[in-house]
PDB file of C-alpha atoms in Angstrom:
ATOM      1  CA  MET A   8      53.992  74.409 156.492  1.00  0.00           C
ATOM      2  CA  LYS A   9      56.066  71.755 158.213  1.00  0.00           C
ATOM      3  CA  TYR A  10      59.348  72.486 160.005  1.00  0.00           C
ATOM      4  CA  VAL A  11      62.142  70.304 158.615  1.00  0.00           C
ATOM      5  CA  SER A  12      65.463  71.488 160.030  1.00  0.00           C
ATOM      6  CA  GLY A  13      67.717  74.455 160.610  1.00  0.00           C
ATOM      7  CA  PRO A  14      67.256  77.509 162.766  1.00  0.00           C
ATOM      8  CA  ILE A  15      63.750  78.804 163.265  1.00  0.00           C
ATOM      9  CA  LEU A  16      63.642  82.317 161.903  1.00  0.00           C
ATOM     10  CA  LYS A  17      61.556  85.071 163.412  1.00  0.00           C
ATOM     11  CA  PRO A  18      60.334  87.806 161.057  1.00  0.00           C
ATOM     12  CA  GLU A  19      61.495  91.369 161.706  1.00  0.00           C
ATOM     13  CA  ASN A  20      58.012  92.718 161.059  1.00  0.00           C
ATOM     14  CA  THR A  21      54.404  91.604 160.987  1.00  0.00           C
ATOM     15  CA  ALA A  22      52.351  91.011 157.878  1.00  0.00           C
ATOM     16  CA  GLU A  23      50.480  94.251 158.608  1.00  0.00           C
ATOM     17  CA  GLU A  24      53.738  96.225 158.860  1.00  0.00           C
ATOM     18  CA  ALA A  25      54.952  94.734 155.584  1.00  0.00           C
ATOM     19  CA  LYS A  26      51.694  95.689 153.912  1.00  0.00           C
ATOM     20  CA  ASN A  27      51.953  99.254 155.214  1.00  0.00           C
ATOM     21  CA  ASP A  28      55.607  99.561 154.144  1.00  0.00           C
ATOM     22  CA  ILE A  29      54.770  99.133 150.466  1.00  0.00           C
ATOM     23  CA  THR A  30      52.457 102.152 150.412  1.00  0.00           C
ATOM     24  CA  ILE A  31      53.657 105.474 148.999  1.00  0.00           C
ATOM     25  CA  ALA A  32      55.541 107.542 151.573  1.00  0.00           C
ATOM     26  CA  ASN A  33      54.263 110.983 152.521  1.00  0.00           C
ATOM     27  CA  MET A  34      56.232 113.914 153.936  1.00  0.00           C
ATOM     28  CA  ALA A  35      55.763 112.668 157.515  1.00  0.00           C
ATOM     29  CA  ASP A  36      57.255 109.289 156.536  1.00  0.00           C
ATOM     30  CA  LYS A  37      60.274 111.062 155.047  1.00  0.00           C
ATOM     31  CA  GLN A  38      61.115 113.235 158.090  1.00  0.00           C
ATOM     32  CA  VAL A  39      63.933 111.026 159.417  1.00  0.00           C
ATOM     33  CA  LEU A  40      65.455 110.727 155.958  1.00  0.00           C
ATOM     34  CA  GLN A  41      65.266 114.492 155.452  1.00  0.00           C
ATOM     35  CA  GLN A  42      67.004 115.085 158.791  1.00  0.00           C
ATOM     36  CA  LEU A  43      69.864 112.804 157.729  1.00  0.00           C
ATOM     37  CA  ILE A  44      70.137 114.554 154.366  1.00  0.00           C
ATOM     38  CA  ASN A  45      70.228 117.919 156.156  1.00  0.00           C
ATOM     39  CA  GLN A  46      73.416 116.790 157.927  1.00  0.00           C
ATOM     40  CA  GLU A  47      75.329 116.682 154.622  1.00  0.00           C
ATOM     41  CA  LYS A  48      77.209 119.959 155.148  1.00  0.00           C
ATOM     42  CA  ILE A  49      78.133 119.027 158.715  1.00  0.00           C
ATOM     43  CA  VAL A  50      79.472 115.630 157.628  1.00  0.00           C
ATOM     44  CA  LYS A  51      81.321 116.928 154.564  1.00  0.00           C
ATOM     45  CA  ASN A  52      82.905 119.808 156.495  1.00  0.00           C
ATOM     46  CA  SER A  53      84.058 117.551 159.315  1.00  0.00           C
ATOM     47  CA  ASN A  54      87.705 116.599 159.770  1.00  0.00           C
ATOM     48  CA  ASN A  55      86.751 112.953 159.515  1.00  0.00           C
ATOM     49  CA  TYR A  56      85.308 113.420 156.016  1.00  0.00           C
ATOM     50  CA  GLU A  57      87.994 115.830 154.831  1.00  0.00           C
ATOM     51  CA  HIS A  58      90.924 113.696 156.022  1.00  0.00           C
ATOM     52  CA  ILE A  59      89.496 110.206 155.804  1.00  0.00           C
ATOM     53  CA  ASN A  60      91.965 107.542 154.724  1.00  0.00           C
ATOM     54  CA  ASN A  61      89.255 105.099 153.751  1.00  0.00           C
ATOM     55  CA  ILE A  62      88.215 106.246 150.292  1.00  0.00           C
ATOM     56  CA  GLU A  63      85.588 103.502 150.157  1.00  0.00           C
ATOM     57  CA  ALA A  64      83.823 104.893 153.247  1.00  0.00           C
ATOM     58  CA  LYS A  65      83.740 108.367 151.693  1.00  0.00           C
ATOM     59  CA  ALA A  66      82.440 107.016 148.385  1.00  0.00           C
ATOM     60  CA  ALA A  67      79.853 104.878 150.184  1.00  0.00           C
ATOM     61  CA  TYR A  68      78.592 107.944 152.082  1.00  0.00           C
ATOM     62  CA  ASP A  69      78.402 109.984 148.879  1.00  0.00           C
ATOM     63  CA  GLY A  70      76.538 107.146 147.149  1.00  0.00           C
ATOM     64  CA  ALA A  71      74.131 106.686 150.054  1.00  0.00           C
ATOM     65  CA  LEU A  72      73.491 110.437 150.075  1.00  0.00           C
ATOM     66  CA  LYS A  73      72.708 110.390 146.348  1.00  0.00           C
ATOM     67  CA  ILE A  74      70.272 107.506 146.846  1.00  0.00           C
ATOM     68  CA  ALA A  75      68.675 109.215 149.853  1.00  0.00           C
ATOM     69  CA  LYS A  76      68.109 112.424 147.894  1.00  0.00           C
ATOM     70  CA  ALA A  77      66.558 110.502 144.989  1.00  0.00           C
ATOM     71  CA  VAL A  78      64.234 108.547 147.288  1.00  0.00           C
ATOM     72  CA  ASN A  79      63.324 111.679 149.248  1.00  0.00           C
ATOM     73  CA  SER A  80      62.481 113.717 146.153  1.00  0.00           C
ATOM     74  CA  SER A  81      60.474 110.976 144.454  1.00  0.00           C
ATOM     75  CA  SER A  82      56.711 111.103 144.784  1.00  0.00           C
ATOM     76  CA  LYS A  83      56.593 107.355 144.155  1.00  0.00           C
ATOM     77  CA  SER A  84      58.920 106.160 146.941  1.00  0.00           C
ATOM     78  CA  SER A  85      57.454 103.549 149.236  1.00  0.00           C
ATOM     79  CA  ILE A  86      57.817 103.657 152.992  1.00  0.00           C
ATOM     80  CA  ILE A  87      60.243 100.711 152.896  1.00  0.00           C
ATOM     81  CA  GLN A  88      62.434 102.517 150.345  1.00  0.00           C
ATOM     82  CA  VAL A  89      62.530 105.539 152.652  1.00  0.00           C
ATOM     83  CA  LYS A  90      63.435 103.332 155.629  1.00  0.00           C
ATOM     84  CA  GLN A  91      66.171 101.564 153.660  1.00  0.00           C
ATOM     85  CA  ALA A  92      67.623 104.837 152.354  1.00  0.00           C
ATOM     86  CA  ALA A  93      67.656 106.288 155.880  1.00  0.00           C
ATOM     87  CA  TRP A  94      69.347 103.154 157.254  1.00  0.00           C
ATOM     88  CA  LEU A  95      71.955 103.184 154.480  1.00  0.00           C
ATOM     89  CA  LEU A  96      72.762 106.881 154.873  1.00  0.00           C
ATOM     90  CA  ASN A  97      72.908 106.636 158.669  1.00  0.00           C
ATOM     91  CA  LYS A  98      75.216 103.598 158.541  1.00  0.00           C
ATOM     92  CA  ASN A  99      77.602 105.224 156.074  1.00  0.00           C
ATOM     93  CA  GLN A 100      77.570 108.517 157.987  1.00  0.00           C
ATOM     94  CA  LYS A 101      78.596 106.640 161.130  1.00  0.00           C
ATOM     95  CA  ASN A 102      81.367 104.903 159.171  1.00  0.00           C
ATOM     96  CA  VAL A 103      82.750 108.307 158.152  1.00  0.00           C
ATOM     97  CA  GLU A 104      82.415 109.748 161.654  1.00  0.00           C
ATOM     98  CA  ASN A 105      84.063 106.758 163.316  1.00  0.00           C
ATOM     99  CA  HIS A 106      86.668 105.958 160.659  1.00  0.00           C
ATOM    100  CA  GLU A 107      85.201 102.479 160.381  1.00  0.00           C
ATOM    101  CA  PRO A 108      87.010 100.299 157.858  1.00  0.00           C
ATOM    102  CA  THR A 109      83.804  98.429 156.994  1.00  0.00           C
ATOM    103  CA  THR A 110      81.528 100.133 154.535  1.00  0.00           C
ATOM    104  CA  VAL A 111      78.047  99.316 153.417  1.00  0.00           C
ATOM    105  CA  LEU A 112      77.795  98.729 149.692  1.00  0.00           C
ATOM    106  CA  ASN A 113      75.244 100.999 148.127  1.00  0.00           C
ATOM    107  CA  ASP A 114      75.076  99.626 144.591  1.00  0.00           C
ATOM    108  CA  SER A 115      72.526  96.934 145.428  1.00  0.00           C
ATOM    109  CA  PHE A 116      69.853  99.327 146.661  1.00  0.00           C
ATOM    110  CA  PRO A 117      66.829  99.425 144.351  1.00  0.00           C
ATOM    111  CA  ILE A 118      65.224 102.756 143.541  1.00  0.00           C
TER     112      ILE A 118
END
């Protein structure tokens, strides 16, 4: 492949990591996601969640939680799906906790 122009991009992972990420996730792979899901009651009972002015942030958290639960309970979820669900839930949880006006859209996440 010949470089033509533009910025030179560096991959986030190696070919080996990408290959491993498409394998079916086991319980050990889902530990981080499960820990985030277990924080649901804490987040939903917090003042930030109860009195949040940003309805989009609340809806984004609820949507990310729904996706995370579906990915976590599926026996066919790949490691990359688990990683993406954990990232999405963590990001939206932080948005609720910090009253961030920017939310992460959750409707483009494939299950």
